[in-house]
Amino acid sequence: MDRHPRSTGDVVTHSADLLDQFDSFADVAKIAPRPLLMIAGTEAVTRGVSEKAVADSPGNAELYRERRKHLA
């Protein structure tokens, strides 16, 4: 893959720290009153994250479980 002509190709460590600390589900309560649909595999390692998001949502939230380890 070609780089942009002005790209140095370096990684800014400050940005990596921020990305590592980012929690996309921290503000799930702000989604309400919009409906939330989470889809997770019944054996997925990350299924707990989806379950917590549905539990933390104060509004119309549903977890659909697919009989798989993951979704492709």
GROMACS .gro file of N, CA, C and O in nm:
model
  288
    1MET      N    1   0.085  -0.119   0.000
    1MET     CA    2   0.000   0.000   0.000
    1MET      C    3   0.089   0.124   0.000
    1MET      O    4   0.184   0.134   0.076
    2ASP      N    5   0.056   0.218  -0.084
    2ASP     CA    6   0.134   0.340  -0.095
    2ASP      C    7   0.100   0.437   0.017
    2ASP      O    8  -0.014   0.444   0.062
    3ARG      N    9   0.202   0.507   0.061
    3ARG     CA   10   0.182   0.611   0.163
    3ARG      C   11   0.155   0.744   0.097
    3ARG      O   12   0.193   0.768  -0.016
    4HIS      N   13   0.095   0.832   0.176
    4HIS     CA   14   0.079   0.970   0.132
    4HIS      C   15   0.218   1.030   0.119
    4HIS      O   16   0.308   0.998   0.198
    5PRO      N   17   0.242   1.117   0.021
    5PRO     CA   18   0.376   1.172  -0.001
    5PRO      C   19   0.436   1.243   0.121
    5PRO      O   20   0.557   1.242   0.140
    6ARG      N   21   0.352   1.301   0.207
    6ARG     CA   22   0.404   1.373   0.324
    6ARG      C   23   0.403   1.288   0.451
    6ARG      O   24   0.434   1.336   0.558
    7SER      N   25   0.366   1.161   0.440
    7SER     CA   26   0.362   1.074   0.556
    7SER      C   27   0.503   1.034   0.599
    7SER      O   28   0.586   0.997   0.517
    8THR      N   29   0.528   1.041   0.729
    8THR     CA   30   0.658   0.998   0.781
    8THR      C   31   0.656   0.849   0.816
    8THR      O   32   0.760   0.788   0.831
    9GLY      N   33   0.538   0.793   0.833
    9GLY     CA   34   0.526   0.652   0.869
    9GLY      C   35   0.548   0.627   1.018
    9GLY      O   36   0.549   0.513   1.062
   10ASP      N   37   0.566   0.733   1.096
   10ASP     CA   38   0.589   0.720   1.239
   10ASP      C   39   0.457   0.708   1.314
   10ASP      O   40   0.353   0.757   1.269
   11VAL      N   41   0.462   0.645   1.430
   11VAL     CA   42   0.345   0.635   1.518
   11VAL      C   43   0.366   0.732   1.633
   11VAL      O   44   0.471   0.732   1.697
   12VAL      N   45   0.267   0.814   1.659
   12VAL     CA   46   0.275   0.908   1.770
   12VAL      C   47   0.231   0.835   1.896
   12VAL      O   48   0.118   0.788   1.905
   13THR      N   49   0.321   0.821   1.992
   13THR     CA   50   0.289   0.741   2.111
   13THR      C   51   0.177   0.802   2.193
   13THR      O   52   0.100   0.731   2.255
   14HIS      N   53   0.162   0.934   2.193
   14HIS     CA   54   0.053   0.997   2.266
   14HIS      C   55  -0.082   0.950   2.209
   14HIS      O   56  -0.174   0.919   2.285
   15SER      N   57  -0.092   0.943   2.079
   15SER     CA   58  -0.215   0.896   2.016
   15SER      C   59  -0.242   0.750   2.048
   15SER      O   60  -0.356   0.709   2.069
   16ALA      N   61  -0.139   0.668   2.054
   16ALA     CA   62  -0.155   0.527   2.086
   16ALA      C   63  -0.209   0.510   2.228
   16ALA      O   64  -0.293   0.424   2.253
   17ASP      N   65  -0.162   0.594   2.321
   17ASP     CA   66  -0.212   0.588   2.459
   17ASP      C   67  -0.360   0.622   2.465
   17ASP      O   68  -0.438   0.559   2.536
   18LEU      N   69  -0.400   0.724   2.391
   18LEU     CA   70  -0.542   0.763   2.390
   18LEU      C   71  -0.628   0.654   2.329
   18LEU      O   72  -0.738   0.625   2.378
   19LEU      N   73  -0.581   0.594   2.223
   19LEU     CA   74  -0.656   0.486   2.158
   19LEU      C   75  -0.670   0.366   2.251
   19LEU      O   76  -0.776   0.303   2.259
   20ASP      N   77  -0.566   0.335   2.325
   20ASP     CA   78  -0.568   0.222   2.418
   20ASP      C   79  -0.669   0.244   2.530
   20ASP      O   80  -0.728   0.150   2.581
   21GLN      N   81  -0.691   0.369   2.569
   21GLN     CA   82  -0.781   0.400   2.680
   21GLN      C   83  -0.924   0.427   2.636
   21GLN      O   84  -1.012   0.446   2.718
   22PHE      N   85  -0.949   0.430   2.506
   22PHE     CA   86  -1.082   0.462   2.454
   22PHE      C   87  -1.181   0.351   2.486
   22PHE      O   88  -1.154   0.234   2.466
   23ASP      N   89  -1.297   0.387   2.537
   23ASP     CA   90  -1.403   0.293   2.570
   23ASP      C   91  -1.529   0.333   2.492
   23ASP      O   92  -1.597   0.428   2.529
   24SER      N   93  -1.557   0.261   2.385
   24SER     CA   94  -1.669   0.299   2.300
   24SER      C   95  -1.805   0.277   2.367
   24SER      O   96  -1.906   0.330   2.321
   25PHE      N   97  -1.809   0.202   2.476
   25PHE     CA   98  -1.935   0.176   2.544
   25PHE      C   99  -1.952   0.259   2.670
   25PHE      O  100  -2.050   0.243   2.742
   26ALA      N  101  -1.859   0.348   2.699
   26ALA     CA  102  -1.867   0.427   2.822
   26ALA      C  103  -1.991   0.516   2.827
   26ALA      O  104  -2.047   0.540   2.933
   27ASP      N  105  -2.036   0.564   2.713
   27ASP     CA  106  -2.150   0.655   2.709
   27ASP      C  107  -2.273   0.592   2.646
   27ASP      O  108  -2.353   0.660   2.582
   28VAL      N  109  -2.290   0.461   2.663
   28VAL     CA  110  -2.403   0.391   2.601
   28VAL      C  111  -2.537   0.448   2.650
   28VAL      O  112  -2.636   0.446   2.579
   29ALA      N  113  -2.539   0.503   2.769
   29ALA     CA  114  -2.663   0.560   2.822
   29ALA      C  115  -2.711   0.680   2.741
   29ALA      O  116  -2.829   0.712   2.739
   30LYS      N  117  -2.620   0.745   2.671
   30LYS     CA  118  -2.657   0.863   2.590
   30LYS      C  119  -2.728   0.824   2.461
   30LYS      O  120  -2.780   0.911   2.392
   31ILE      N  121  -2.732   0.696   2.428
   31ILE     CA  122  -2.798   0.651   2.306
   31ILE      C  123  -2.950   0.664   2.319
   31ILE      O  124  -3.019   0.694   2.223
   32ALA      N  125  -3.002   0.639   2.440
   32ALA     CA  126  -3.147   0.646   2.463
   32ALA      C  127  -3.197   0.784   2.429
   32ALA      O  128  -3.127   0.882   2.453
   33PRO      N  129  -3.313   0.800   2.373
   33PRO     CA  130  -3.421   0.704   2.355
   33PRO      C  131  -3.414   0.625   2.224
   33PRO      O  132  -3.508   0.555   2.190
   34ARG      N  133  -3.303   0.634   2.153
   34ARG     CA  134  -3.290   0.556   2.030
   34ARG      C  135  -3.272   0.409   2.063
   34ARG      O  136  -3.209   0.374   2.162
   35PRO      N  137  -3.326   0.318   1.982
   35PRO     CA  138  -3.310   0.175   2.009
   35PRO      C  139  -3.166   0.130   1.987
   35PRO      O  140  -3.094   0.185   1.904
   36LEU      N  141  -3.125   0.030   2.063
   36LEU     CA  142  -2.991  -0.026   2.053
   36LEU      C  143  -3.005  -0.176   2.027
   36LEU      O  144  -3.072  -0.247   2.101
   37LEU      N  145  -2.943  -0.223   1.920
   37LEU     CA  146  -2.942  -0.365   1.889
   37LEU      C  147  -2.797  -0.411   1.885
   37LEU      O  148  -2.718  -0.362   1.806
   38MET      N  149  -2.764  -0.504   1.972
   38MET     CA  150  -2.630  -0.564   1.975
   38MET      C  151  -2.644  -0.706   1.923
   38MET      O  152  -2.738  -0.777   1.958
   39ILE      N  153  -2.549  -0.749   1.841
   39ILE     CA  154  -2.549  -0.884   1.787
   39ILE      C  155  -2.418  -0.950   1.829
   39ILE      O  156  -2.311  -0.894   1.806
   40ALA      N  157  -2.428  -1.065   1.894
   40ALA     CA  158  -2.308  -1.133   1.942
   40ALA      C  159  -2.323  -1.283   1.923
   40ALA      O  160  -2.433  -1.338   1.930
   41GLY      N  161  -2.211  -1.349   1.902
   41GLY     CA  162  -2.209  -1.494   1.895
   41GLY      C  163  -2.225  -1.553   2.034
   41GLY      O  164  -2.175  -1.497   2.131
   42THR      N  165  -2.294  -1.665   2.045
   42THR     CA  166  -2.316  -1.726   2.176
   42THR      C  167  -2.186  -1.770   2.242
   42THR      O  168  -2.177  -1.776   2.364
   43GLU      N  169  -2.084  -1.798   2.163
   43GLU     CA  170  -1.954  -1.840   2.216
   43GLU      C  171  -1.847  -1.734   2.195
   43GLU      O  172  -1.728  -1.762   2.215
   44ALA      N  173  -1.885  -1.614   2.159
   44ALA     CA  174  -1.788  -1.508   2.131
   44ALA      C  175  -1.719  -1.463   2.259
   44ALA      O  176  -1.781  -1.450   2.364
   45VAL      N  177  -1.591  -1.438   2.250
   45VAL     CA  178  -1.514  -1.390   2.364
   45VAL      C  179  -1.564  -1.253   2.407
   45VAL      O  180  -1.563  -1.220   2.526
   46THR      N  181  -1.611  -1.174   2.314
   46THR     CA  182  -1.656  -1.037   2.343
   46THR      C  183  -1.805  -1.028   2.374
   46THR      O  184  -1.858  -0.917   2.386
   47ARG      N  185  -1.872  -1.140   2.389
   47ARG     CA  186  -2.016  -1.136   2.416
   47ARG      C  187  -2.049  -1.057   2.542
   47ARG      O  188  -2.149  -0.986   2.549
   48GLY      N  189  -1.964  -1.064   2.642
   48GLY     CA  190  -1.986  -0.991   2.767
   48GLY      C  191  -1.993  -0.840   2.748
   48GLY      O  192  -2.067  -0.771   2.818
   49VAL      N  193  -1.918  -0.787   2.652
   49VAL     CA  194  -1.921  -0.644   2.624
   49VAL      C  195  -2.059  -0.605   2.571
   49VAL      O  196  -2.116  -0.504   2.612
   50SER      N  197  -2.114  -0.688   2.482
   50SER     CA  198  -2.248  -0.660   2.428
   50SER      C  199  -2.354  -0.672   2.537
   50SER      O  200  -2.447  -0.591   2.544
   51GLU      N  201  -2.341  -0.772   2.623
   51GLU     CA  202  -2.436  -0.789   2.733
   51GLU      C  203  -2.433  -0.670   2.827
   51GLU      O  204  -2.537  -0.623   2.872
   52LYS      N  205  -2.314  -0.619   2.857
   52LYS     CA  206  -2.301  -0.504   2.946
   52LYS      C  207  -2.361  -0.379   2.880
   52LYS      O  208  -2.428  -0.300   2.948
   53ALA      N  209  -2.341  -0.362   2.750
   53ALA     CA  210  -2.397  -0.245   2.681
   53ALA      C  211  -2.549  -0.246   2.688
   53ALA      O  212  -2.612  -0.143   2.712
   54VAL      N  213  -2.609  -0.362   2.669
   54VAL     CA  214  -2.755  -0.373   2.676
   54VAL      C  215  -2.802  -0.348   2.820
   54VAL      O  216  -2.900  -0.277   2.842
   55ALA      N  217  -2.730  -0.402   2.917
   55ALA     CA  218  -2.768  -0.382   3.057
   55ALA      C  219  -2.755  -0.235   3.099
   55ALA      O  220  -2.835  -0.185   3.177
   56ASP      N  221  -2.654  -0.165   3.047
   56ASP     CA  222  -2.631  -0.025   3.083
   56ASP      C  223  -2.720   0.072   3.008
   56ASP      O  224  -2.728   0.189   3.045
   57SER      N  225  -2.786   0.027   2.903
   57SER     CA  226  -2.871   0.114   2.825
   57SER      C  227  -3.004   0.137   2.897
   57SER      O  228  -3.073   0.042   2.932
   58PRO      N  229  -3.041   0.263   2.919
   58PRO     CA  230  -3.167   0.289   2.990
   58PRO      C  231  -3.290   0.279   2.900
   58PRO      O  232  -3.401   0.283   2.948
   59GLY      N  233  -3.269   0.265   2.772
   59GLY     CA  234  -3.381   0.267   2.679
   59GLY      C  235  -3.412   0.133   2.619
   59GLY      O  236  -3.391   0.027   2.678
   60ASN      N  237  -3.458   0.137   2.497
   60ASN     CA  238  -3.499   0.019   2.421
   60ASN      C  239  -3.374  -0.052   2.368
   60ASN      O  240  -3.317  -0.011   2.267
   61ALA      N  241  -3.328  -0.156   2.438
   61ALA     CA  242  -3.207  -0.227   2.398
   61ALA      C  243  -3.234  -0.376   2.390
   61ALA      O  244  -3.311  -0.432   2.469
   62GLU      N  245  -3.171  -0.440   2.292
   62GLU     CA  246  -3.190  -0.584   2.271
   62GLU      C  247  -3.058  -0.648   2.232
   62GLU      O  248  -2.979  -0.589   2.158
   63LEU      N  249  -3.035  -0.767   2.282
   63LEU     CA  250  -2.917  -0.845   2.245
   63LEU      C  251  -2.963  -0.966   2.166
   63LEU      O  252  -3.039  -1.049   2.216
   64TYR      N  253  -2.918  -0.975   2.042
   64TYR     CA  254  -2.949  -1.091   1.958
   64TYR      C  255  -2.829  -1.182   1.962
   64TYR      O  256  -2.717  -1.141   1.931
   65ARG      N  257  -2.852  -1.307   2.003
   65ARG     CA  258  -2.743  -1.404   2.013
   65ARG      C  259  -2.747  -1.498   1.893
   65ARG      O  260  -2.846  -1.562   1.867
   66GLU      N  261  -2.637  -1.501   1.822
   66GLU     CA  262  -2.620  -1.588   1.705
   66GLU      C  263  -2.541  -1.710   1.750
   66GLU      O  264  -2.443  -1.698   1.821
   67ARG      N  265  -2.583  -1.829   1.710
   67ARG     CA  266  -2.517  -1.952   1.754
   67ARG      C  267  -2.383  -1.970   1.680
   67ARG      O  268  -2.371  -2.056   1.593
   68ARG      N  269  -2.286  -1.888   1.718
   68ARG     CA  270  -2.153  -1.892   1.658
   68ARG      C  271  -2.050  -1.841   1.759
   68ARG      O  272  -2.086  -1.782   1.859
   69LYS      N  273  -1.924  -1.861   1.724
   69LYS     CA  274  -1.817  -1.803   1.805
   69LYS      C  275  -1.802  -1.656   1.773
   69LYS      O  276  -1.769  -1.575   1.859
   70HIS      N  277  -1.821  -1.619   1.648
   70HIS     CA  278  -1.811  -1.480   1.606
   70HIS      C  279  -1.895  -1.460   1.480
   70HIS      O  280  -1.940  -1.557   1.420
   71LEU      N  281  -1.912  -1.337   1.444
   71LEU     CA  282  -1.987  -1.305   1.322
   71LEU      C  283  -1.889  -1.263   1.215
   71LEU      O  284  -1.796  -1.188   1.241
   72ALA      N  285  -1.909  -1.310   1.094
   72ALA     CA  286  -1.819  -1.273   0.985
   72ALA      C  287  -1.888  -1.182   0.888
   72ALA      O  288  -2.006  -1.172   0.881
   0.00000   0.00000   0.00000
